[in-house]
Coordinates of C-alpha atoms in Angstrom, one line a residue:
M1 CA 236.7 114.7 407.9
Q2 CA 236.1 118.3 406.8
A3 CA 235.4 119.2 410.5
M4 CA 238.8 117.7 411.3
D5 CA 240.5 119.6 408.4
L6 CA 241.5 116.2 406.8
S7 CA 242.0 115.7 403.1
P8 CA 242.9 112.4 401.2
A9 CA 246.5 113.6 400.9
D10 CA 246.8 113.5 404.7
I11 CA 246.4 109.7 404.6
E12 CA 249.5 108.0 403.1
T13 CA 250.3 104.9 405.3
I14 CA 248.4 102.6 407.7
E15 CA 249.9 104.6 410.6
D16 CA 247.9 107.6 409.5
I17 CA 244.7 105.8 410.4
V18 CA 244.8 107.5 413.8
K19 CA 244.0 110.8 412.1
L20 CA 240.7 109.5 410.9
P21 CA 237.5 110.0 413.0
F22 CA 235.8 107.1 414.8
T23 CA 232.5 105.6 413.7
T24 CA 230.0 104.6 416.5
K25 CA 226.8 102.7 416.7
Q26 CA 225.0 106.0 417.1
D27 CA 226.2 107.0 413.7
L28 CA 224.5 103.9 412.3
R29 CA 221.3 104.7 414.1
D30 CA 221.4 108.4 413.1
N31 CA 221.6 107.3 409.4
Y32 CA 218.9 104.6 409.6
P33 CA 218.2 102.7 407.4
Y34 CA 220.6 103.1 404.5
G35 CA 222.4 106.4 405.1
L36 CA 225.8 104.8 405.5
Q37 CA 225.4 102.2 402.7
A38 CA 228.2 102.7 400.1
A39 CA 227.2 100.2 397.5
A40 CA 224.4 100.8 395.0
P41 CA 221.0 99.3 396.1
S42 CA 221.2 97.0 393.1
E43 CA 224.4 95.5 394.5
I44 CA 223.0 94.6 397.9
V45 CA 221.9 90.9 398.0
R46 CA 221.2 90.5 401.8
V47 CA 220.2 92.7 404.7
H48 CA 220.9 91.9 408.4
A49 CA 220.0 93.9 411.4
S50 CA 220.9 94.2 415.1
S51 CA 219.0 95.7 418.0
G52 CA 219.1 99.4 418.8
T53 CA 218.2 101.5 421.8
T54 CA 215.7 103.7 420.0
G55 CA 213.6 101.0 418.5
N56 CA 215.4 101.3 415.1
P57 CA 217.6 98.3 414.4
T58 CA 221.1 98.8 412.9
I59 CA 220.8 97.9 409.2
V60 CA 223.7 96.3 407.4
G61 CA 223.6 95.6 403.7
Y62 CA 225.9 92.9 402.1
T63 CA 227.1 92.6 398.6
R64 CA 227.8 89.3 396.9
R65 CA 231.5 89.9 397.6
D66 CA 230.8 90.7 401.2
L67 CA 229.0 87.4 401.7
E68 CA 232.0 85.6 400.1
V69 CA 234.4 87.3 402.5
W70 CA 232.2 86.4 405.4
A71 CA 232.0 82.8 404.4
E72 CA 235.8 82.7 404.0
G73 CA 236.3 84.1 407.5
M74 CA 234.0 81.5 409.0
A75 CA 235.6 78.7 406.9
R76 CA 239.0 79.8 408.4
A77 CA 237.5 79.6 411.9
L78 CA 236.0 76.2 411.4
T79 CA 239.2 74.9 409.7
A80 CA 241.2 76.1 412.7
Y81 CA 238.8 74.2 415.0
G82 CA 239.4 71.0 413.0
V83 CA 236.2 70.9 410.8
R84 CA 236.8 69.1 407.5
K85 CA 235.0 67.9 404.5
G86 CA 233.1 64.8 405.5
D87 CA 232.1 66.3 408.9
T88 CA 228.4 67.0 409.8
F89 CA 228.1 70.3 411.6
S90 CA 225.0 71.6 413.5
V91 CA 224.4 75.3 413.5
S92 CA 222.3 76.2 416.6
Y93 CA 222.6 80.0 416.5
G94 CA 219.3 81.8 415.5
Y95 CA 218.6 82.2 411.8
G96 CA 217.1 85.4 410.5
L97 CA 218.1 89.0 411.0
F98 CA 220.7 87.9 413.6
T99 CA 224.0 87.2 411.8
G100 CA 225.0 84.1 413.8
G101 CA 223.0 81.3 412.1
L102 CA 223.5 82.1 408.4
G103 CA 227.1 83.2 409.1
A104 CA 228.1 79.9 410.5
H105 CA 225.9 78.0 407.9
Y106 CA 227.8 79.4 404.9
G107 CA 231.2 78.8 406.5
V108 CA 230.4 75.1 407.0
E109 CA 229.2 74.9 403.3
R110 CA 232.4 76.7 402.2
I111 CA 234.5 73.9 403.7
G112 CA 232.4 71.3 402.1
A113 CA 231.1 69.8 405.3
A114 CA 227.4 68.9 405.7
V115 CA 225.4 71.6 407.7
V116 CA 222.4 70.8 409.9
P117 CA 220.5 74.2 410.3
A118 CA 219.1 73.3 413.7
S119 CA 218.7 76.9 414.9
T120 CA 217.4 77.2 418.4
G121 CA 214.7 75.5 420.4
N122 CA 213.4 71.9 420.5
T123 CA 216.5 70.6 422.2
E124 CA 215.4 67.0 422.6
K125 CA 214.8 66.7 418.8
H126 CA 218.1 68.4 418.2
L127 CA 219.9 65.9 420.4
K128 CA 218.3 63.0 418.6
L129 CA 219.6 64.4 415.3
I130 CA 223.1 64.9 416.8
K131 CA 223.1 61.3 417.8
D132 CA 221.4 59.7 414.8
L133 CA 223.3 61.8 412.2
G134 CA 226.7 61.5 413.8
V135 CA 227.1 65.2 414.2
S136 CA 230.7 66.0 414.9
G137 CA 230.6 69.7 415.5
I138 CA 228.2 72.4 416.8
A139 CA 228.0 76.2 416.8
C140 CA 225.9 77.8 419.5
T141 CA 226.1 80.1 422.5
P142 CA 228.1 78.6 425.4
S143 CA 225.0 78.8 427.7
Y144 CA 223.0 76.7 425.2
A145 CA 225.9 74.2 425.1
L146 CA 225.5 73.6 428.8
Y147 CA 221.8 73.4 428.5
L148 CA 222.3 70.8 425.8
A149 CA 224.5 68.9 428.3
E150 CA 221.8 69.0 431.0
T151 CA 219.2 67.8 428.6
M152 CA 221.5 64.9 427.5
E153 CA 221.8 63.8 431.1
R154 CA 218.1 64.1 431.7
M155 CA 217.5 61.9 428.5
G156 CA 220.1 59.4 429.6
I157 CA 222.4 60.1 426.7
R158 CA 226.1 59.8 427.4
K159 CA 228.7 61.9 425.7
E160 CA 230.3 58.6 424.6
D161 CA 227.1 57.9 422.7
L162 CA 227.7 60.9 420.5
N163 CA 230.3 61.8 417.8
L164 CA 230.7 65.4 418.9
R165 CA 234.3 66.6 419.1
I166 CA 234.2 70.4 418.2
G167 CA 232.3 73.3 419.6
A168 CA 232.2 76.8 418.2
F169 CA 230.9 79.1 420.9
G170 CA 230.2 82.8 420.9
A171 CA 227.6 85.6 420.8
E172 CA 227.8 86.0 424.6
P173 CA 230.4 86.4 427.3
W174 CA 231.8 83.2 428.8
T175 CA 234.5 82.2 431.2
E176 CA 237.4 79.8 431.1
N177 CA 235.6 77.8 433.8
M178 CA 232.6 77.6 431.6
R179 CA 234.7 76.3 428.8
Q180 CA 236.2 73.5 430.9
E181 CA 232.7 72.5 432.1
I182 CA 231.4 72.4 428.5
Q183 CA 234.3 70.4 427.3
E184 CA 234.0 67.9 430.1
R185 CA 230.2 67.4 429.9
L186 CA 229.9 67.4 426.1
G187 CA 233.2 65.7 425.3
V188 CA 234.2 68.4 422.8
K189 CA 237.0 70.9 422.5
G190 CA 235.4 74.3 422.8
Y191 CA 236.6 77.3 420.8
N192 CA 235.8 81.0 421.0
L193 CA 234.2 82.6 417.9
Y194 CA 233.9 86.4 417.7
G195 CA 232.1 88.7 415.4
L196 CA 229.6 91.6 415.3
S197 CA 227.0 92.3 412.7
E198 CA 228.1 95.9 411.9
V199 CA 231.6 94.6 410.9
C200 CA 230.7 91.2 409.4
G201 CA 229.1 88.8 411.8
P202 CA 230.8 85.7 413.2
G203 CA 234.2 85.0 411.7
V204 CA 236.0 88.3 412.5
S205 CA 238.3 86.3 414.8
Y206 CA 238.6 82.8 416.0
E207 CA 240.6 80.6 418.3
C208 CA 243.0 77.8 417.2
E209 CA 244.0 74.6 418.9
A210 CA 246.2 76.6 421.3
Q211 CA 243.1 78.3 422.7
N212 CA 245.3 81.4 423.5
G213 CA 243.6 84.4 421.9
S214 CA 241.5 84.7 418.8
H215 CA 243.2 85.2 415.4
I216 CA 241.8 88.3 413.6
C217 CA 241.3 88.1 409.8
E218 CA 243.7 91.0 409.3
D219 CA 243.4 91.0 405.5
H220 CA 239.8 92.1 406.0
F221 CA 239.7 93.8 409.4
Y222 CA 242.3 96.2 410.8
P223 CA 242.3 96.2 414.6
E224 CA 243.3 98.9 417.1
I225 CA 243.0 99.2 420.9
I226 CA 242.2 102.6 422.3
N227 CA 241.7 104.2 425.7
P228 CA 237.9 104.6 425.8
E229 CA 238.3 107.8 427.8
T230 CA 241.0 109.6 425.9
L231 CA 240.4 107.8 422.6
Q232 CA 244.2 107.5 422.2
P233 CA 245.8 104.3 420.7
L234 CA 247.2 101.8 423.2
P235 CA 250.1 99.4 422.6
F236 CA 249.7 95.7 422.3
G237 CA 249.2 94.0 425.7
E238 CA 247.2 96.8 427.3
T239 CA 243.5 96.5 427.9
G240 CA 241.3 98.9 426.0
E241 CA 238.4 99.2 423.6
L242 CA 238.6 97.2 420.4
V243 CA 238.3 99.3 417.2
F244 CA 237.9 97.8 413.6
T245 CA 238.4 99.3 410.2
T246 CA 236.9 97.1 407.4
L247 CA 239.4 96.8 404.5
T248 CA 237.4 94.9 401.9
K249 CA 233.7 95.6 402.9
E250 CA 231.6 96.9 400.0
G251 CA 228.1 97.2 401.3
M252 CA 228.8 99.3 404.4
P253 CA 232.5 99.8 405.0
L254 CA 233.4 101.3 408.4
L255 CA 236.3 103.5 409.4
R256 CA 237.6 102.9 413.0
Y257 CA 234.3 101.4 414.3
R258 CA 234.2 101.4 418.1
T259 CA 233.0 98.0 419.1
R260 CA 232.8 98.9 422.9
D261 CA 234.4 95.5 423.7
L262 CA 237.3 95.7 426.1
C263 CA 240.2 93.3 425.5
T264 CA 243.9 93.2 424.6
L265 CA 245.7 92.6 421.3
M266 CA 248.7 90.2 421.0
G267 CA 251.3 90.1 418.2
G268 CA 253.9 87.5 417.3
T269 CA 253.7 83.9 416.1
C270 CA 251.2 81.7 417.8
S271 CA 252.2 78.1 418.8
C272 CA 249.8 77.0 416.0
G273 CA 252.1 78.7 413.4
R274 CA 249.7 81.5 412.5
T275 CA 251.1 85.0 412.6
S276 CA 247.9 87.1 412.6
V277 CA 247.2 89.5 415.4
R278 CA 245.2 87.9 418.2
M279 CA 242.6 89.4 420.5
G280 CA 242.3 88.3 424.1
R281 CA 239.0 87.3 425.8
V282 CA 236.5 90.2 425.9
M283 CA 236.5 91.3 429.5
G284 CA 233.6 93.7 429.5
R285 CA 232.1 96.7 427.7
S286 CA 232.9 100.4 427.6
D287 CA 229.2 101.2 427.4
D288 CA 226.1 99.9 429.3
M289 CA 225.2 97.2 426.8
L290 CA 224.3 93.8 428.1
I291 CA 224.6 90.6 426.1
I292 CA 221.9 88.2 427.2
R293 CA 221.5 84.8 425.4
G294 CA 223.3 86.3 422.4
I295 CA 221.0 89.4 422.2
N296 CA 222.3 92.9 422.7
V297 CA 220.1 94.7 425.4
F298 CA 220.5 98.3 426.5
P299 CA 219.0 99.5 429.7
S300 CA 217.8 102.5 427.8
Q301 CA 215.6 100.2 425.7
V302 CA 213.9 98.9 428.9
E303 CA 213.6 102.5 430.2
S304 CA 211.9 103.7 427.0
V305 CA 209.3 100.9 427.3
I306 CA 208.6 101.7 431.0
L307 CA 208.3 105.4 430.3
S308 CA 205.8 104.7 427.5
M309 CA 203.3 103.1 430.0
A310 CA 201.4 105.4 432.4
E311 CA 201.1 102.7 435.1
F312 CA 204.8 102.8 436.0
E313 CA 207.2 105.1 437.7
P314 CA 210.6 105.7 435.9
R315 CA 212.2 103.7 438.7
Y316 CA 213.4 100.3 437.7
M317 CA 216.2 97.7 438.2
I318 CA 217.5 95.1 435.7
V319 CA 218.8 91.9 437.4
V320 CA 220.7 89.6 435.1
D321 CA 221.7 86.2 436.4
R322 CA 222.7 82.8 435.0
K323 CA 220.6 79.9 436.3
N324 CA 221.0 76.3 435.1
N325 CA 223.6 77.7 432.7
L326 CA 221.1 80.0 430.9
D327 CA 221.0 83.8 431.2
T328 CA 218.0 85.2 432.9
M329 CA 216.7 88.8 433.0
Q330 CA 214.4 90.2 435.6
V331 CA 213.0 93.8 435.3
Q332 CA 211.8 95.2 438.6
V333 CA 209.6 98.3 438.2
E334 CA 207.7 100.5 440.6
V335 CA 203.9 100.8 440.0
R336 CA 202.5 104.3 440.4
K337 CA 200.4 104.9 443.5
N338 CA 197.1 105.4 441.7
F339 CA 197.6 102.0 439.8
F340 CA 199.0 99.9 442.7
N341 CA 196.2 97.8 444.4
D342 CA 195.3 94.4 445.7
D343 CA 193.4 93.3 442.6
I344 CA 195.5 90.3 441.5
G345 CA 193.9 90.2 438.1
Q346 CA 194.6 93.8 437.4
M347 CA 198.2 93.5 438.6
F348 CA 198.7 90.3 436.5
Q349 CA 197.4 92.1 433.3
M350 CA 199.7 95.1 434.0
R351 CA 202.7 92.7 434.4
K352 CA 201.9 90.8 431.3
A353 CA 201.4 94.0 429.2
L354 CA 204.9 95.2 430.2
A355 CA 206.5 91.8 429.6
D356 CA 204.9 91.6 426.2
K357 CA 206.0 95.1 425.2
L358 CA 209.5 94.5 426.5
K359 CA 209.8 91.3 424.4
S360 CA 208.7 93.1 421.3
V361 CA 211.5 95.7 421.8
I362 CA 214.4 93.6 423.1
S363 CA 213.6 90.3 421.5
I364 CA 214.0 88.2 424.6
K365 CA 211.6 87.3 427.4
A366 CA 212.1 89.2 430.7
D367 CA 210.6 88.3 434.1
V368 CA 208.7 91.4 435.2
K369 CA 208.4 92.0 439.0
L370 CA 206.0 94.7 440.0
M371 CA 207.3 96.7 443.0
E372 CA 205.5 98.9 445.5
P373 CA 205.9 102.7 445.1
G374 CA 209.1 103.9 446.7
S375 CA 210.5 100.4 447.2
I376 CA 213.5 100.5 444.8
E377 CA 216.5 102.0 446.5
R378 CA 217.3 105.6 445.6
S379 CA 220.8 106.9 445.0
Q380 CA 222.2 110.4 445.7
G381 CA 224.8 109.8 442.9
K382 CA 224.5 108.0 439.6
S383 CA 221.6 105.6 439.8
V384 CA 222.4 101.9 439.6
R385 CA 220.1 100.4 437.0
V386 CA 221.7 97.0 436.4
I387 CA 222.8 94.2 438.7
D388 CA 224.7 91.6 436.8
K389 CA 225.1 88.5 438.9
R390 CA 226.8 86.4 436.2
N391 CA 230.4 85.7 437.0
L392 CA 231.9 86.7 433.6
K393 CA 235.5 87.4 434.6

């Protein structure tokens, strides 16, 4: 603020927010782990973290009040979906440092519904619980919802055999066609759920029964849309980068945090009667981040692992696809001439070593494909490092 010649007296109304500098994820990384924490350490009662490109995660500390606000936001979302006291709700986001699982969990409890902390994995057992416990709602990634539907069909379970009626889906991009398929195959009404760990976690915004944009909890998060190139504010209805300022956050409040998500903002009264600002479907990113099975992955993370291993050239390609409704990630990398040979055992060990190291850094399993030296196409201009075959529009 001093560099911008700003003083507190320059900020008088909400319109003056455009005078303030932006906060970026790089600022959080540069101040790892607690440099941007505003509350005293004794006030922090929980720590979450998201992935980072340098190996350092983004650390976010929450005060007791922060957790109450978070639970309230999730409770609003679930209420808008139709969850009520007496429902049994399964949370199938990952529990742990990822904010999805615990965020949805405390929202369900805030309403007074029963929560089943299923987390991820063991889908057949999960389906048995959904059937036997009469689970009426589920929170998970949309790709897992379709995988659940496929497993149901394989096990001979019909949607009519279940009590499911509500789906809270988020943490990865999904299309309207994917929503329709989930709703048809699971027999639920599927709602979008949006959040990001730096701001709060799930519950920053949520759809209502109209399924026409996600209502932002404006009393806690002030939204803006900016042109990602000029950084100038854009009017409602125009597509740009979503920016949030936290209004009530205590542990790590953020001023004008650039989410990198591209969408629009909508004003006016929704057909559901709510008057809060709505955000449209996220249509892409203003940076190179990929969201794969709910995990943030940066090509620079993959590059840093490849460059740390002497066996490989700094020539690689990341191919992202969606097969059987689950995201897949393949890393194609050139082997240096002095390491490339016909010894299958050696090549297998090389491939496994890279795959293991990648998983330790990006937290998901990648299919590693070893390429002959010089086989990955070169470019005279900006190198193409990512091919995303998912139809996310």
